[in-house]
Short mmCIF file of C-alpha atoms in Angstrom, two decimals:
data_model
loop_
_atom_site.label_atom_id
_atom_site.label_comp_id
_atom_site.label_asym_id
_atom_site.label_seq_id
_atom_site.Cartn_x
_atom_site.Cartn_y
_atom_site.Cartn_z
CA MET A 17 15.50 -14.31 -35.03
CA LYS A 18 13.04 -11.97 -33.27
CA ALA A 19 12.10 -8.54 -34.50
CA LEU A 20 10.99 -5.62 -32.37
CA THR A 21 7.76 -4.12 -33.64
CA ALA A 22 5.76 -1.17 -32.41
CA ASP A 23 2.35 -1.87 -30.95
CA LYS A 24 -0.51 -0.89 -33.21
CA PRO A 25 -2.24 2.19 -31.75
CA LYS A 26 -5.56 1.34 -30.15
CA PRO A 27 -8.52 3.08 -31.78
CA MET A 28 -10.67 5.60 -29.98
CA ILE A 29 -13.64 4.33 -28.00
CA HIS A 30 -16.80 4.19 -30.11
CA VAL A 31 -20.41 4.20 -28.92
CA ALA A 32 -23.19 3.48 -31.40
CA GLY A 33 -20.74 3.69 -34.29
CA LYS A 34 -19.31 7.10 -33.39
CA PRO A 35 -16.22 8.13 -31.40
CA LEU A 36 -17.20 8.87 -27.81
CA ILE A 37 -15.78 12.39 -27.91
CA ASP A 38 -17.94 13.18 -30.96
CA HIS A 39 -21.12 12.60 -28.93
CA THR A 40 -20.04 15.30 -26.48
CA LEU A 41 -18.82 17.62 -29.23
CA ALA A 42 -22.19 17.39 -30.97
CA LEU A 43 -23.98 18.54 -27.81
CA ALA A 44 -21.74 21.61 -27.54
CA GLN A 45 -22.04 22.48 -31.23
CA ASP A 46 -25.82 22.00 -31.33
CA ALA A 47 -26.16 24.31 -28.31
CA GLY A 48 -24.16 27.03 -30.06
CA CYS A 49 -21.09 26.98 -27.81
CA SER A 50 -18.09 28.88 -29.18
CA PRO A 51 -15.17 28.67 -28.86
CA ILE A 52 -14.80 25.01 -27.90
CA ALA A 53 -11.59 23.81 -26.28
CA ALA A 54 -10.46 20.30 -25.34
CA ASN A 55 -7.96 19.51 -22.60
CA LEU A 56 -5.98 16.45 -23.72
CA HIS A 57 -3.55 14.11 -22.01
CA TYR A 58 -4.11 10.40 -22.73
CA LYS A 59 -3.77 9.65 -26.47
CA ALA A 60 -3.32 13.37 -27.07
CA ASP A 61 -1.75 13.00 -30.53
CA MET A 62 -4.61 10.84 -31.76
CA LEU A 63 -7.22 13.27 -30.43
CA VAL A 64 -5.47 16.33 -31.86
CA LYS A 65 -5.54 14.71 -35.31
CA HIS A 66 -9.22 13.74 -34.89
CA LEU A 67 -10.33 17.16 -33.67
CA GLU A 68 -8.29 19.29 -36.09
CA PRO A 69 -10.99 19.40 -38.82
CA THR A 70 -13.66 20.41 -36.29
CA GLY A 71 -12.16 23.75 -35.28
CA VAL A 72 -11.88 22.69 -31.64
CA LYS A 73 -8.95 24.32 -29.84
CA THR A 74 -6.77 21.62 -28.31
CA ILE A 75 -4.67 22.05 -25.18
CA ILE A 76 -2.30 19.28 -24.10
CA GLU A 77 -1.76 18.78 -20.37
CA HIS A 78 1.87 17.73 -20.08
CA PRO A 79 3.60 16.37 -18.13
CA GLU A 80 1.15 16.80 -15.25
CA ILE A 81 -2.57 16.03 -15.35
CA LEU A 82 -4.23 19.18 -14.01
CA GLU A 83 -7.58 17.67 -12.92
CA THR A 84 -10.88 19.43 -13.53
CA GLY A 85 -10.08 22.74 -11.86
CA GLY A 86 -6.51 23.10 -13.02
CA GLY A 87 -7.50 22.03 -16.52
CA LEU A 88 -10.20 24.69 -16.72
CA ARG A 89 -7.84 27.41 -15.52
CA ASN A 90 -5.28 26.23 -18.07
CA ALA A 91 -7.87 26.71 -20.84
CA LEU A 92 -8.90 30.27 -19.89
CA PRO A 93 -6.58 31.92 -22.45
CA VAL A 94 -8.76 30.24 -25.09
CA LEU A 95 -12.13 30.50 -23.35
CA GLY A 96 -11.87 33.99 -21.87
CA THR A 97 -13.27 35.20 -18.55
CA VAL A 98 -16.99 34.73 -19.14
CA PRO A 99 -18.89 31.81 -17.53
CA VAL A 100 -18.12 28.62 -19.40
CA VAL A 101 -19.69 25.23 -20.02
CA THR A 102 -17.51 22.30 -18.94
CA MET A 103 -18.22 18.78 -20.13
CA ASN A 104 -16.89 15.33 -19.29
CA THR A 105 -16.69 13.18 -22.41
CA ASP A 106 -17.27 9.80 -20.73
CA ALA A 107 -21.07 9.91 -20.68
CA ILE A 108 -23.91 9.41 -23.16
CA TRP A 109 -27.18 11.34 -22.90
CA SER A 110 -30.61 10.27 -24.12
CA GLY A 111 -33.18 13.03 -24.36
CA SER A 112 -33.00 16.82 -24.59
CA ASN A 113 -29.62 18.42 -25.11
CA PRO A 114 -28.36 19.07 -21.54
CA VAL A 115 -26.22 22.01 -22.67
CA THR A 116 -29.21 23.77 -24.19
CA LEU A 117 -31.21 23.18 -21.00
CA LEU A 118 -28.36 24.65 -18.94
CA LYS A 119 -28.10 27.78 -21.08
CA GLU A 120 -31.86 28.34 -20.83
CA ALA A 121 -31.82 27.97 -17.02
CA TRP A 122 -28.63 29.96 -16.31
CA ASN A 123 -29.14 33.05 -14.14
CA PRO A 124 -25.82 34.74 -13.33
CA ASP A 125 -27.48 37.13 -10.88
CA ILE A 126 -28.05 34.33 -8.37
CA MET A 127 -25.78 31.54 -9.69
CA ASP A 128 -22.03 31.01 -9.72
CA GLY A 129 -22.46 27.44 -10.92
CA LEU A 130 -25.25 25.35 -12.44
CA LEU A 131 -24.81 21.58 -12.64
CA VAL A 132 -26.82 19.04 -14.64
CA CYS A 133 -28.02 16.47 -12.12
CA VAL A 134 -29.53 13.12 -13.10
CA PRO A 135 -31.97 11.39 -10.73
CA VAL A 136 -30.45 8.03 -9.80
CA GLY A 137 -33.43 6.20 -11.32
CA GLN A 138 -32.57 7.69 -14.72
CA ALA A 139 -28.84 6.94 -14.51
CA VAL A 140 -28.40 3.74 -16.54
CA GLY A 141 -26.06 1.24 -14.89
CA TYR A 142 -25.38 3.50 -11.91
CA THR A 143 -25.28 1.71 -8.56
CA GLY A 144 -24.44 4.56 -6.17
CA SER A 145 -26.75 6.75 -4.12
CA GLY A 146 -25.98 10.06 -5.84
CA ASP A 147 -23.98 13.24 -5.25
CA PHE A 148 -26.50 16.00 -4.60
CA ILE A 149 -29.90 16.86 -3.20
CA LEU A 150 -31.92 19.38 -5.20
CA THR A 151 -33.91 21.82 -3.08
CA GLU A 152 -37.23 23.37 -4.04
CA ASN A 153 -35.61 26.58 -5.28
CA GLY A 154 -33.08 24.69 -7.41
CA SER A 155 -30.07 25.13 -5.14
CA ILE A 156 -28.17 21.96 -4.27
CA GLU A 157 -26.65 20.32 -1.24
CA ARG A 158 -24.32 17.34 -1.03
CA GLY A 159 -26.30 14.18 -0.45
CA ASP A 160 -28.22 11.36 -2.11
CA GLY A 161 -30.70 11.29 -4.94
CA ASN A 162 -29.04 12.88 -7.97
CA VAL A 163 -25.84 12.11 -9.87
CA TYR A 164 -23.70 14.92 -11.26
CA GLY A 165 -23.80 14.23 -15.00
CA GLY A 166 -20.50 15.89 -15.84
CA ILE A 167 -21.86 19.04 -17.52
CA GLN A 168 -22.12 22.47 -15.91
CA ILE A 169 -21.98 26.23 -16.39
CA ILE A 170 -19.52 27.85 -14.02
CA LYS A 171 -18.00 31.26 -13.38
CA THR A 172 -14.22 31.21 -13.57
CA GLU A 173 -12.96 34.25 -11.66
CA PHE A 174 -12.50 32.27 -8.43
CA LEU A 175 -9.99 29.96 -10.13
CA GLN A 176 -7.23 32.54 -9.72
CA GLN A 177 -7.54 32.36 -5.93
CA ILE A 178 -6.42 28.72 -5.77
CA GLU A 179 -2.70 28.20 -5.25
CA GLU A 180 -2.37 24.60 -6.43
CA THR A 181 -1.54 23.84 -10.05
CA SER A 182 -3.59 20.63 -10.13
CA PHE A 183 -6.91 20.66 -8.27
CA SER A 184 -10.53 19.58 -8.48
CA LEU A 185 -13.48 21.85 -9.22
CA ASN A 186 -14.88 20.54 -5.94
CA GLN A 187 -12.86 23.33 -4.33
CA LEU A 188 -14.92 25.92 -6.20
CA TRP A 189 -18.13 24.05 -5.52
CA ASN A 190 -17.44 24.12 -1.78
CA VAL A 191 -17.14 27.93 -1.86
CA MET A 192 -20.31 28.25 -3.92
CA LEU A 193 -22.18 25.90 -1.60
CA GLU A 194 -21.21 27.98 1.42
CA GLU A 195 -22.49 31.11 -0.31
CA GLU A 196 -25.65 29.32 -1.54
CA ARG A 197 -24.80 30.12 -5.16
CA LEU A 198 -24.47 26.57 -6.52
CA PHE A 199 -27.57 25.27 -8.29
CA GLY A 200 -28.67 22.11 -10.03
CA LEU A 201 -30.78 21.35 -13.10
CA ARG A 202 -32.71 18.08 -12.93
CA TYR A 203 -32.23 16.29 -16.27
CA PRO A 204 -35.50 14.90 -17.72
CA GLY A 205 -33.95 12.13 -19.83
CA GLN A 206 -31.50 9.29 -19.29
CA TRP A 207 -27.74 9.24 -18.81
CA CYS A 208 -25.12 6.52 -18.91
CA ASP A 209 -21.55 6.59 -17.65
CA VAL A 210 -19.23 4.96 -20.18
CA GLY A 211 -16.07 5.40 -18.17
CA HIS A 212 -15.91 1.61 -17.79
CA PRO A 213 -16.12 -1.12 -20.46
CA ALA A 214 -19.57 -2.40 -19.48
CA GLY A 215 -20.98 1.12 -19.89
CA ILE A 216 -20.53 1.05 -23.66
CA LYS A 217 -23.06 -1.76 -24.13
CA MET A 218 -25.43 -0.13 -21.63
CA ALA A 219 -25.27 3.17 -23.49
CA GLU A 220 -25.86 1.51 -26.86
CA ASP A 221 -28.85 -0.37 -25.46
CA MET A 222 -30.20 2.89 -24.00
CA LEU A 223 -29.89 4.66 -27.34
CA GLY A 224 -31.23 1.67 -29.25
CA ALA A 225 -34.36 1.62 -27.12
CA GLY A 226 -35.52 4.77 -28.86
CA ARG A 227 -35.12 7.10 -25.91
CA VAL A 228 -33.41 9.82 -27.95
#
């Protein structure tokens, strides 16, 4: 006789002995960001339970995944209308806190967005040519040389002008690029994408090498 059993829930991804999302949360907390909100979809119940003691506001995207732009607009009731820091959780940083560097460099008089960009030579395990070119005055253009690291400061008022429910922040970036108000911050340390299984070992080796 066979019995039907439920699959055991898979644990959260860990890097260097700590849940991946906790690495990102630590950067935001150390930089004094408040409030902090997390858009959740995959394994939402597990993440809500994990984040509950931290004070992070959790927002579940259901049933549709809203992408980066739609997800940010969905979080505005929690975050408010001021410029916000957005962070992808699938990367590990080695060096200065990128959020702190962003806040120190942010100039709302000339910037609508400021992106942390990692020179391709400092992007561990990265095999592409990059996303952006950094100009002498700090503005950016699409091109080779620097990878977008997944952390930025961005103004949110333009989000209300987009009709789609689910959309990428690339739509906002395109407007900011046309108006020459999108800037980049060159990160001085190392960065590793852990959005694929091999990236976990690479990130742990990077951290273990003492470059922290």
